[in-house]
mmCIF file of C-alpha atoms in Angstrom:
data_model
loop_
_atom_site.group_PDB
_atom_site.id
_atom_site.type_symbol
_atom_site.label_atom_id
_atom_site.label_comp_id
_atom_site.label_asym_id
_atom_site.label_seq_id
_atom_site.Cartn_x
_atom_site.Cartn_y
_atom_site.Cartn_z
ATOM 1 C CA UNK A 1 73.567 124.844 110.598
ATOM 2 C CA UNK A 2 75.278 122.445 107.741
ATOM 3 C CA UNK A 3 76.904 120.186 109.633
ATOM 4 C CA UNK A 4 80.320 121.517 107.129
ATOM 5 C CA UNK A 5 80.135 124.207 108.937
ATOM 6 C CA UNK A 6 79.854 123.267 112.724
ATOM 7 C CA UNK A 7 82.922 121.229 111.708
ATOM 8 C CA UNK A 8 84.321 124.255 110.755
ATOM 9 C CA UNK A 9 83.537 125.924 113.708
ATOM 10 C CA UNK A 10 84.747 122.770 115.346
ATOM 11 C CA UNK A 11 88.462 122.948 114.144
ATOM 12 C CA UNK A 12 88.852 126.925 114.967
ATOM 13 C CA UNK A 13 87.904 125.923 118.530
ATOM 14 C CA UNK A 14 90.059 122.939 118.744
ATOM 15 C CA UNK A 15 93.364 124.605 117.192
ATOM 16 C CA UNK A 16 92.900 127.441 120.380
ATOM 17 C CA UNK A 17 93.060 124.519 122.583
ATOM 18 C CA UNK A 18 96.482 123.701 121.078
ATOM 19 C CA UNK A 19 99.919 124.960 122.542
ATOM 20 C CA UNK A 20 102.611 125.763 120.023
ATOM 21 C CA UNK A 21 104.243 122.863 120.697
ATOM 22 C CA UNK A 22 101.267 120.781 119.928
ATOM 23 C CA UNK A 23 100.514 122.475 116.922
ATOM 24 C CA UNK A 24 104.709 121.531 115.621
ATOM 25 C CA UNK A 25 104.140 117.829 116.905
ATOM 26 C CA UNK A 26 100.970 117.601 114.397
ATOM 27 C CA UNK A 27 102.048 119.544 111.996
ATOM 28 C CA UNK A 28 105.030 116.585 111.462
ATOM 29 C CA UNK A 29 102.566 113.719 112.498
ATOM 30 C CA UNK A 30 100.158 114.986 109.637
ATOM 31 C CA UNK A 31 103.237 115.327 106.961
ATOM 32 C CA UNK A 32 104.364 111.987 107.932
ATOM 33 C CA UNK A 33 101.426 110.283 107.555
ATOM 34 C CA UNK A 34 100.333 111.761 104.068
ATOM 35 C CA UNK A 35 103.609 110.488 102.735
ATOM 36 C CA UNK A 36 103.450 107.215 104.390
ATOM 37 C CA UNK A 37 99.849 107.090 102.740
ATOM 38 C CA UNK A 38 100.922 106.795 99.628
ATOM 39 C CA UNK A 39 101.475 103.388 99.522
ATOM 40 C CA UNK A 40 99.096 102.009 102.806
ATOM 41 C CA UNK A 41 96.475 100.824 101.528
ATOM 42 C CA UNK A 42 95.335 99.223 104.588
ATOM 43 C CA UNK A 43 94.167 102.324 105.399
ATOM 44 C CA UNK A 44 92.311 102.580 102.271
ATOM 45 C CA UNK A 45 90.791 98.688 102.771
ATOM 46 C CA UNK A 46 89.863 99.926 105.676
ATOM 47 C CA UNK A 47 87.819 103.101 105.077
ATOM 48 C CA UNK A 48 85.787 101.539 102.527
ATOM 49 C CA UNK A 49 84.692 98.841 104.766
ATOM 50 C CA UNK A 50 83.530 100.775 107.684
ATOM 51 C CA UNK A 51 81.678 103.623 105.409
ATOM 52 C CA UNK A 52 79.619 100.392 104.153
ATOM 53 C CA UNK A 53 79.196 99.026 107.963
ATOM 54 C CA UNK A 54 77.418 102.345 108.562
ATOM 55 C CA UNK A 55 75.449 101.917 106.149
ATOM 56 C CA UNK A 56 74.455 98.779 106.494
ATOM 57 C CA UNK A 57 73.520 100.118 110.229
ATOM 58 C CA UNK A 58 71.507 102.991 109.053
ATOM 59 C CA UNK A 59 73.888 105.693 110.100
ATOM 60 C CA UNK A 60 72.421 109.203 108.672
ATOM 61 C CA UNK A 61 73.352 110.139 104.982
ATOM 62 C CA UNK A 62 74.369 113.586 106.966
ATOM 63 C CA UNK A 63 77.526 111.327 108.559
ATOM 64 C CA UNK A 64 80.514 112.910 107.916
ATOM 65 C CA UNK A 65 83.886 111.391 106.591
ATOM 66 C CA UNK A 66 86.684 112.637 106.825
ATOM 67 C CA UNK A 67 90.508 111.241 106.240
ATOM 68 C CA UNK A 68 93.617 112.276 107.660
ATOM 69 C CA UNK A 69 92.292 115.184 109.929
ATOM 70 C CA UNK A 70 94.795 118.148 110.557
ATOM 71 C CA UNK A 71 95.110 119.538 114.379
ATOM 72 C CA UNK A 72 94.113 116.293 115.840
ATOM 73 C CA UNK A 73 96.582 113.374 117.627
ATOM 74 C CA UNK A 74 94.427 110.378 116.356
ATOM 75 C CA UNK A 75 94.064 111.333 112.836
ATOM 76 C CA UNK A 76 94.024 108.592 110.030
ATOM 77 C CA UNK A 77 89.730 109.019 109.981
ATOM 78 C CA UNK A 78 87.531 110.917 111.420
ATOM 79 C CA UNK A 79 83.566 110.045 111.483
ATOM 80 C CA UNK A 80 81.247 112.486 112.638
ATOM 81 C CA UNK A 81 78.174 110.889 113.748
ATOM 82 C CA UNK A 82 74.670 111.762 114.940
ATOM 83 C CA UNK A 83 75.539 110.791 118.727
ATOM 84 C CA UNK A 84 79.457 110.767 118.842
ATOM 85 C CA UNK A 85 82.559 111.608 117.099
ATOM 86 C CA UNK A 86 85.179 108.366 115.878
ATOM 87 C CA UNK A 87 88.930 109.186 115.522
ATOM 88 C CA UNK A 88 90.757 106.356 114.265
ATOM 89 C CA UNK A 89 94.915 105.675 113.966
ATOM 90 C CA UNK A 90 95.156 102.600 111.441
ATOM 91 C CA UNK A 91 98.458 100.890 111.934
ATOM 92 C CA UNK A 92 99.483 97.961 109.442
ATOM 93 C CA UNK A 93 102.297 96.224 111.581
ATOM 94 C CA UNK A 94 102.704 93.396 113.121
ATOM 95 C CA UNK A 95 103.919 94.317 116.074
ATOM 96 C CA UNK A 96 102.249 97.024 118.150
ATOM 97 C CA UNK A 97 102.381 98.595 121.477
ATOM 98 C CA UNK A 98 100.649 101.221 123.353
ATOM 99 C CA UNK A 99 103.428 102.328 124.780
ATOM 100 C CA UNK A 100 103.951 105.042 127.933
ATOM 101 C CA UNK A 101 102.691 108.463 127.707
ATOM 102 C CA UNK A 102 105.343 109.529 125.657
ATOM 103 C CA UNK A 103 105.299 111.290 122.853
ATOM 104 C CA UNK A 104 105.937 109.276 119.296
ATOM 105 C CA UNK A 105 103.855 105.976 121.322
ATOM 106 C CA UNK A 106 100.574 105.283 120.610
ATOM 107 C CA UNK A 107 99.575 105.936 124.047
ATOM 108 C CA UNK A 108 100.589 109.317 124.386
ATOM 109 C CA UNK A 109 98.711 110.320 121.216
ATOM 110 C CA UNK A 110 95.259 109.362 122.878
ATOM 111 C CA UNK A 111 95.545 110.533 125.813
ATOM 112 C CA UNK A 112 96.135 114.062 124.329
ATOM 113 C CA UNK A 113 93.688 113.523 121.599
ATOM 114 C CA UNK A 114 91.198 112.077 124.408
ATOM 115 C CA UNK A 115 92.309 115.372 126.726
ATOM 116 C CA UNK A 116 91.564 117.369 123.674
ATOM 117 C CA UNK A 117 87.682 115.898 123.313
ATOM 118 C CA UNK A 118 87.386 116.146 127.021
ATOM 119 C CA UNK A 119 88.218 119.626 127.275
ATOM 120 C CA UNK A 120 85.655 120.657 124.209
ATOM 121 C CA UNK A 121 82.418 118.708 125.928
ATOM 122 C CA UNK A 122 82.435 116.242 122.728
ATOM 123 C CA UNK A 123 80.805 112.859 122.858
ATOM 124 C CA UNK A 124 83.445 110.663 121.052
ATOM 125 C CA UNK A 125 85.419 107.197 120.916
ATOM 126 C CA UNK A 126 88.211 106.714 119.893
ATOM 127 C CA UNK A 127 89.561 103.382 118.191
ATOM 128 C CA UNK A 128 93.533 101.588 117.469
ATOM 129 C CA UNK A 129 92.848 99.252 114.131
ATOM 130 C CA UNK A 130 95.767 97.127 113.400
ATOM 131 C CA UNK A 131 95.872 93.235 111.755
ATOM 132 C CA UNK A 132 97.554 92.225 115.545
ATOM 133 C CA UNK A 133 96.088 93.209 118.501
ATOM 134 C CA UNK A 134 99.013 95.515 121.150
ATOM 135 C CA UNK A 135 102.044 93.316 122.375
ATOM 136 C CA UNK A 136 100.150 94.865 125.928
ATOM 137 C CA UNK A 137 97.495 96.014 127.523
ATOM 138 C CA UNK A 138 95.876 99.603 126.756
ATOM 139 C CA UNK A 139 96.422 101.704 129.858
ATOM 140 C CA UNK A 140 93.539 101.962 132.018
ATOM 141 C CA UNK A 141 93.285 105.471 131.925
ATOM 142 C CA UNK A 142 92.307 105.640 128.132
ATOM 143 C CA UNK A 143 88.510 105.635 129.282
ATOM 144 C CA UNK A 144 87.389 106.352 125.718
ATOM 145 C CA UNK A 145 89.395 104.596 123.561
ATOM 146 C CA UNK A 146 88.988 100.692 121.641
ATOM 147 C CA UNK A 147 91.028 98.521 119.542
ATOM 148 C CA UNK A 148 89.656 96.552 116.502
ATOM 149 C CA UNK A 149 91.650 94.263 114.894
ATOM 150 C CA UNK A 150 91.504 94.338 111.098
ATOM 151 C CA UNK A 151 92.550 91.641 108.509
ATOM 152 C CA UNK A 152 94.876 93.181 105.828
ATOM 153 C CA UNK A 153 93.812 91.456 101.707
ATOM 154 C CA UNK A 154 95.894 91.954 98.917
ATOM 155 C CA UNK A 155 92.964 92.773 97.297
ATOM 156 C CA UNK A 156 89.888 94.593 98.079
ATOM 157 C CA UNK A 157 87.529 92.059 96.597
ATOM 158 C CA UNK A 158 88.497 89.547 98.874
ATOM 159 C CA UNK A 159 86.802 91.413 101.578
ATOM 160 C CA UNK A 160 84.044 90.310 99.330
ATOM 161 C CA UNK A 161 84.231 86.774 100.759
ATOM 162 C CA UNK A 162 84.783 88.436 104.662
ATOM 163 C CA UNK A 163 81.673 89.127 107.139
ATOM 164 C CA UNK A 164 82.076 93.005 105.857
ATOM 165 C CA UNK A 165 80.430 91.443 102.275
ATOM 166 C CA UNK A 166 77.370 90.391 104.476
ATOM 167 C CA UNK A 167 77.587 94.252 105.137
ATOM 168 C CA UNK A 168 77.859 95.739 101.882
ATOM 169 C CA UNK A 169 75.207 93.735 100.702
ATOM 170 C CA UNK A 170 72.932 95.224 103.293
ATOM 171 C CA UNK A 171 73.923 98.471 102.060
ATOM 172 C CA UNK A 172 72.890 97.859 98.555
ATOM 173 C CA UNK A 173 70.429 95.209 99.023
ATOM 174 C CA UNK A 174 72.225 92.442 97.564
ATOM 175 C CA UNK A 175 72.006 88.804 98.738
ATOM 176 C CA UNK A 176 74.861 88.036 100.636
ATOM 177 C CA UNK A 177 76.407 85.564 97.738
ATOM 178 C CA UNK A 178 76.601 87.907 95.097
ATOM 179 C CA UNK A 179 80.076 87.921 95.721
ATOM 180 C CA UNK A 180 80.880 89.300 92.595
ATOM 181 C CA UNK A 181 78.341 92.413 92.311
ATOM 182 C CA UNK A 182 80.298 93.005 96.213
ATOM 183 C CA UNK A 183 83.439 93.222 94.597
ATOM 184 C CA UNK A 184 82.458 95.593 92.265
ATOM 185 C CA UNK A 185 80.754 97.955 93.949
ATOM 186 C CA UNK A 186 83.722 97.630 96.878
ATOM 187 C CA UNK A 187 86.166 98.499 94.079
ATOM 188 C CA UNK A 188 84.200 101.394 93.018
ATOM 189 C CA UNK A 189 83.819 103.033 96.586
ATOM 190 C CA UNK A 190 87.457 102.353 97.036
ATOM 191 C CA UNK A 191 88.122 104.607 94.215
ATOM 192 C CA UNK A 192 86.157 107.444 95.150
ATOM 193 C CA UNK A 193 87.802 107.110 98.772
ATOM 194 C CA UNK A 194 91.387 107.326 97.174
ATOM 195 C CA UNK A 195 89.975 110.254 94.558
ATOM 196 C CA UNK A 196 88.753 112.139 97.755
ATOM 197 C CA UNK A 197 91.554 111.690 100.349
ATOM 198 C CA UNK A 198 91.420 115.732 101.061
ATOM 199 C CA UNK A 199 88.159 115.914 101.284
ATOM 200 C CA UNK A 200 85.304 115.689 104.193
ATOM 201 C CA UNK A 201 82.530 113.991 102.619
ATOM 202 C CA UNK A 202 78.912 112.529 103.755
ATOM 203 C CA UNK A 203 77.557 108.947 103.536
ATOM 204 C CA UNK A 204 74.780 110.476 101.121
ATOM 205 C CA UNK A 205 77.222 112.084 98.740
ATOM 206 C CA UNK A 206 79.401 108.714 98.620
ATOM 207 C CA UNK A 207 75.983 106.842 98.063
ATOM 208 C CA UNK A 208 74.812 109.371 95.111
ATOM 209 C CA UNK A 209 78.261 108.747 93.519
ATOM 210 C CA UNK A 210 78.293 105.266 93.653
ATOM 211 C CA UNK A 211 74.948 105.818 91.635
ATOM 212 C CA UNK A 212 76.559 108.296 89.541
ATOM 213 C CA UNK A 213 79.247 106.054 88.383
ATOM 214 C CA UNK A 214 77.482 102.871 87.838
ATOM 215 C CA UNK A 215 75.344 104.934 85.683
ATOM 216 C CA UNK A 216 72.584 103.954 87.831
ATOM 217 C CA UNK A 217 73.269 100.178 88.207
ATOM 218 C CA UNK A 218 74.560 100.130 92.017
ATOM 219 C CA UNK A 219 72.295 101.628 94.798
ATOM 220 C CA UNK A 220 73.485 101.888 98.572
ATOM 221 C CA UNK A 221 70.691 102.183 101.323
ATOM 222 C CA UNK A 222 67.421 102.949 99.886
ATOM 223 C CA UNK A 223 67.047 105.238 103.554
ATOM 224 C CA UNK A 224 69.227 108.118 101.654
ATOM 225 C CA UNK A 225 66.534 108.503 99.069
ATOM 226 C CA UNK A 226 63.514 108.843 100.879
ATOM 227 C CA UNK A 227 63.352 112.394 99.598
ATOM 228 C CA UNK A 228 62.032 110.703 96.103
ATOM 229 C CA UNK A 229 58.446 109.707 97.893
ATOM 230 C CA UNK A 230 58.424 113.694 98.652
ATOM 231 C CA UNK A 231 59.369 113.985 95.300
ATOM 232 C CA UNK A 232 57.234 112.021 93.727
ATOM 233 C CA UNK A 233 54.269 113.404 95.624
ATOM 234 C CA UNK A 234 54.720 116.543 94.431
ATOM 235 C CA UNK A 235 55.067 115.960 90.721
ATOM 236 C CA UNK A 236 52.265 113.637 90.833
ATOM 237 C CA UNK A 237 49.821 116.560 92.330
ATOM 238 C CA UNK A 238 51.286 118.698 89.319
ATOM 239 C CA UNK A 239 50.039 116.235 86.592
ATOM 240 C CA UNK A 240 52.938 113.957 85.925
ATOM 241 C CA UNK A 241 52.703 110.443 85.664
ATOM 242 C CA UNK A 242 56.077 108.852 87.273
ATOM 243 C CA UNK A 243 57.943 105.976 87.966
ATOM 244 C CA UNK A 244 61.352 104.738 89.496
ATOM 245 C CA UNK A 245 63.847 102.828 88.743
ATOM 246 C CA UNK A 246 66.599 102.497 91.242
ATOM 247 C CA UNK A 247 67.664 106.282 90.898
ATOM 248 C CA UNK A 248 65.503 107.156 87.696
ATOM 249 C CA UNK A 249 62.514 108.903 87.599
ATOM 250 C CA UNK A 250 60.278 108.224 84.790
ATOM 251 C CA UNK A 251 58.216 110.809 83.684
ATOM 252 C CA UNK A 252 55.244 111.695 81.211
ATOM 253 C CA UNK A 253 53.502 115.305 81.255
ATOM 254 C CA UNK A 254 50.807 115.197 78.282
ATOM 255 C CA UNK A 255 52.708 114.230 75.178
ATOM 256 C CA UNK A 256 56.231 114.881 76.638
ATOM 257 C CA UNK A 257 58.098 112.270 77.990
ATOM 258 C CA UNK A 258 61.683 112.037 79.711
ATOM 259 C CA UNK A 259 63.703 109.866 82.532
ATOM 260 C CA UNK A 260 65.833 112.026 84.603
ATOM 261 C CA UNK A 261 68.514 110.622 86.986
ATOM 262 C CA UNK A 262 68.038 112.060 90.164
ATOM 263 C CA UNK A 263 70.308 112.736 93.439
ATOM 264 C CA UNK A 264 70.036 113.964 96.509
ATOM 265 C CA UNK A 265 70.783 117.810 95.294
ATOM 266 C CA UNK A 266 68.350 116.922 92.329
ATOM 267 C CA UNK A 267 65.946 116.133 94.299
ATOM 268 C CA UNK A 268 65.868 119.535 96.041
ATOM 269 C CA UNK A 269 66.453 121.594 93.198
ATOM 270 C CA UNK A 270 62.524 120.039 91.934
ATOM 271 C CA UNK A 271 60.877 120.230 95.134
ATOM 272 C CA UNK A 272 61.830 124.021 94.984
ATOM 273 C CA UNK A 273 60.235 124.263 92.241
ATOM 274 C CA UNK A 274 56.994 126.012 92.108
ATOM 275 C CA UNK A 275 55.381 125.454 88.668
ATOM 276 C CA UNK A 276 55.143 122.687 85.727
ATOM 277 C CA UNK A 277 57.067 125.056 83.134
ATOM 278 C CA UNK A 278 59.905 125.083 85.893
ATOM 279 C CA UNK A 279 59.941 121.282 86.444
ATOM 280 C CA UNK A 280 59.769 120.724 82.948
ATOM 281 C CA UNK A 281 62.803 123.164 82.966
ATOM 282 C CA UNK A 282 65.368 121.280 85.533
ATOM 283 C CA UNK A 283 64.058 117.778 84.709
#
């Protein structure tokens, strides 16, 4: 089962937990904060630096990202991970509170989001991320919920110069002062997060399209590609002689001759193959 569709599956469940009057409160909550999007960036800043954190901690390329996520209470991201689910509310303000357990206060949307997990046997955390940490204390009985607090730049490359560089250079094996190759490939995940802000996408799609874009100059986490060694394997046992180059293949077959770049869906569309004429074909 793609995991698209188990989180497919997942929302039908979770809207039958919902009463009607849930399903009004969220329906405003979720119109609200699309407009208010518009123009908080924070929340962009914010996304872009935690994809590349799970990268740089060799979360699967299967991990799912998803922004503001419909039918939930905690809904600015969603992160679906191997061993847990991560809702995250992003406020840029600087003044916060929890709140009572009452709805339009902070606290009242966790509890019913955390209610809502509890109820469908999920393994999750959720997490507050704000530039100030709450004016007080988070109510004991939010058993599954964090706070992070989150420094708000003008600009993304400034993050650059932040401990979340040390992390994007991890992620595409850069030394940690190549502040400005950080910046770049920052600004270029930034854009695909603001050209994708309706869609659920994976940590190995966002890595291929970094590739993509860069025309092959930027690479994030060499563990999404492992299929190539498979790859390579195979064409090698066929006859080719091959190479790589970041996310190039090389290729000779008797006089012919070709690079190819190759994704994760590449990839699988020339393992499947079953003959030379048909590599030669899709290469």
């Amino acid at each position: 089962m793609s995991y698209e569709f188990f989180a497919y599956i997942c929302s039908k469940l979770w809207i039958m937990e919902l009463s009607d009057d849930d399903l009004i409160y969220l329906s405003n909550k979720h119109r609200g904060g699309i407009n208010n999007k518009n123009g908080n960036i924070y929340e962009d800043f914010y996304t872009v630096c935690l994809i590349f954190r799970l990268m740089a901690s060799n979360h699967s390329a299967d991990t799912l990202v998803c922004r503001q996520k419909e039918n939930a209470f905690v809904d600015d991201l969603y992160v679906v991970m191997n061993d847990k689910d991560m809702y995250c509310q992003i406020k840029n303000k600087k003044e916060i509170y929890w709140g009572k357990n009452e709805k339009g206060n902070i606290c009242y949307d966790f509890v019913k989001q955390e209610e809502l997990c509890d109820k469908l046997g999920k393994q999750y955390i959720l997490r507050l991320v704000s530039t100030e940490r709450p004016k007080d204390e988070k109510p004991a009985f939010l058993t599954h919920s964090e706070m992070e607090c989150f420094p708000f730049y003008e600009n993304i490359n400034i993050y650059a110069y932040d401990e979340i560089g040390k992390d994007v250079a991890s992620a595409c094996n850069f030394r940690e002062n190549e502040y400005a190759r950080i910046s770049d490939v920052m600004t270029l995940m930034l854009g695909l997060c603001c050209s994708n802000v309706d869609k659920t996408l994976t940590l190995g799609q966002l890595a291929d399209d970094i590739t993509k874009i860069s025309h092959g100059y930027y690479s994030c986490k060499s563990i999404y590609r492992n299929i190539d060694k498979e790859l390579l394997d195979k064409l090698s046992n066929m006859g080719f002689d091959v190479s790589i180059e970041g996310e190039t293949i090389f290729w000779k077959y008797g006089k012919m001759t070709g690079n190819t770049l190759v994704d994760s869906k590449k990839s699988q569309v020339l393992l499947s193959c079953v003959d030379v004429e048909e590599v030669l074909r899709k290469l």
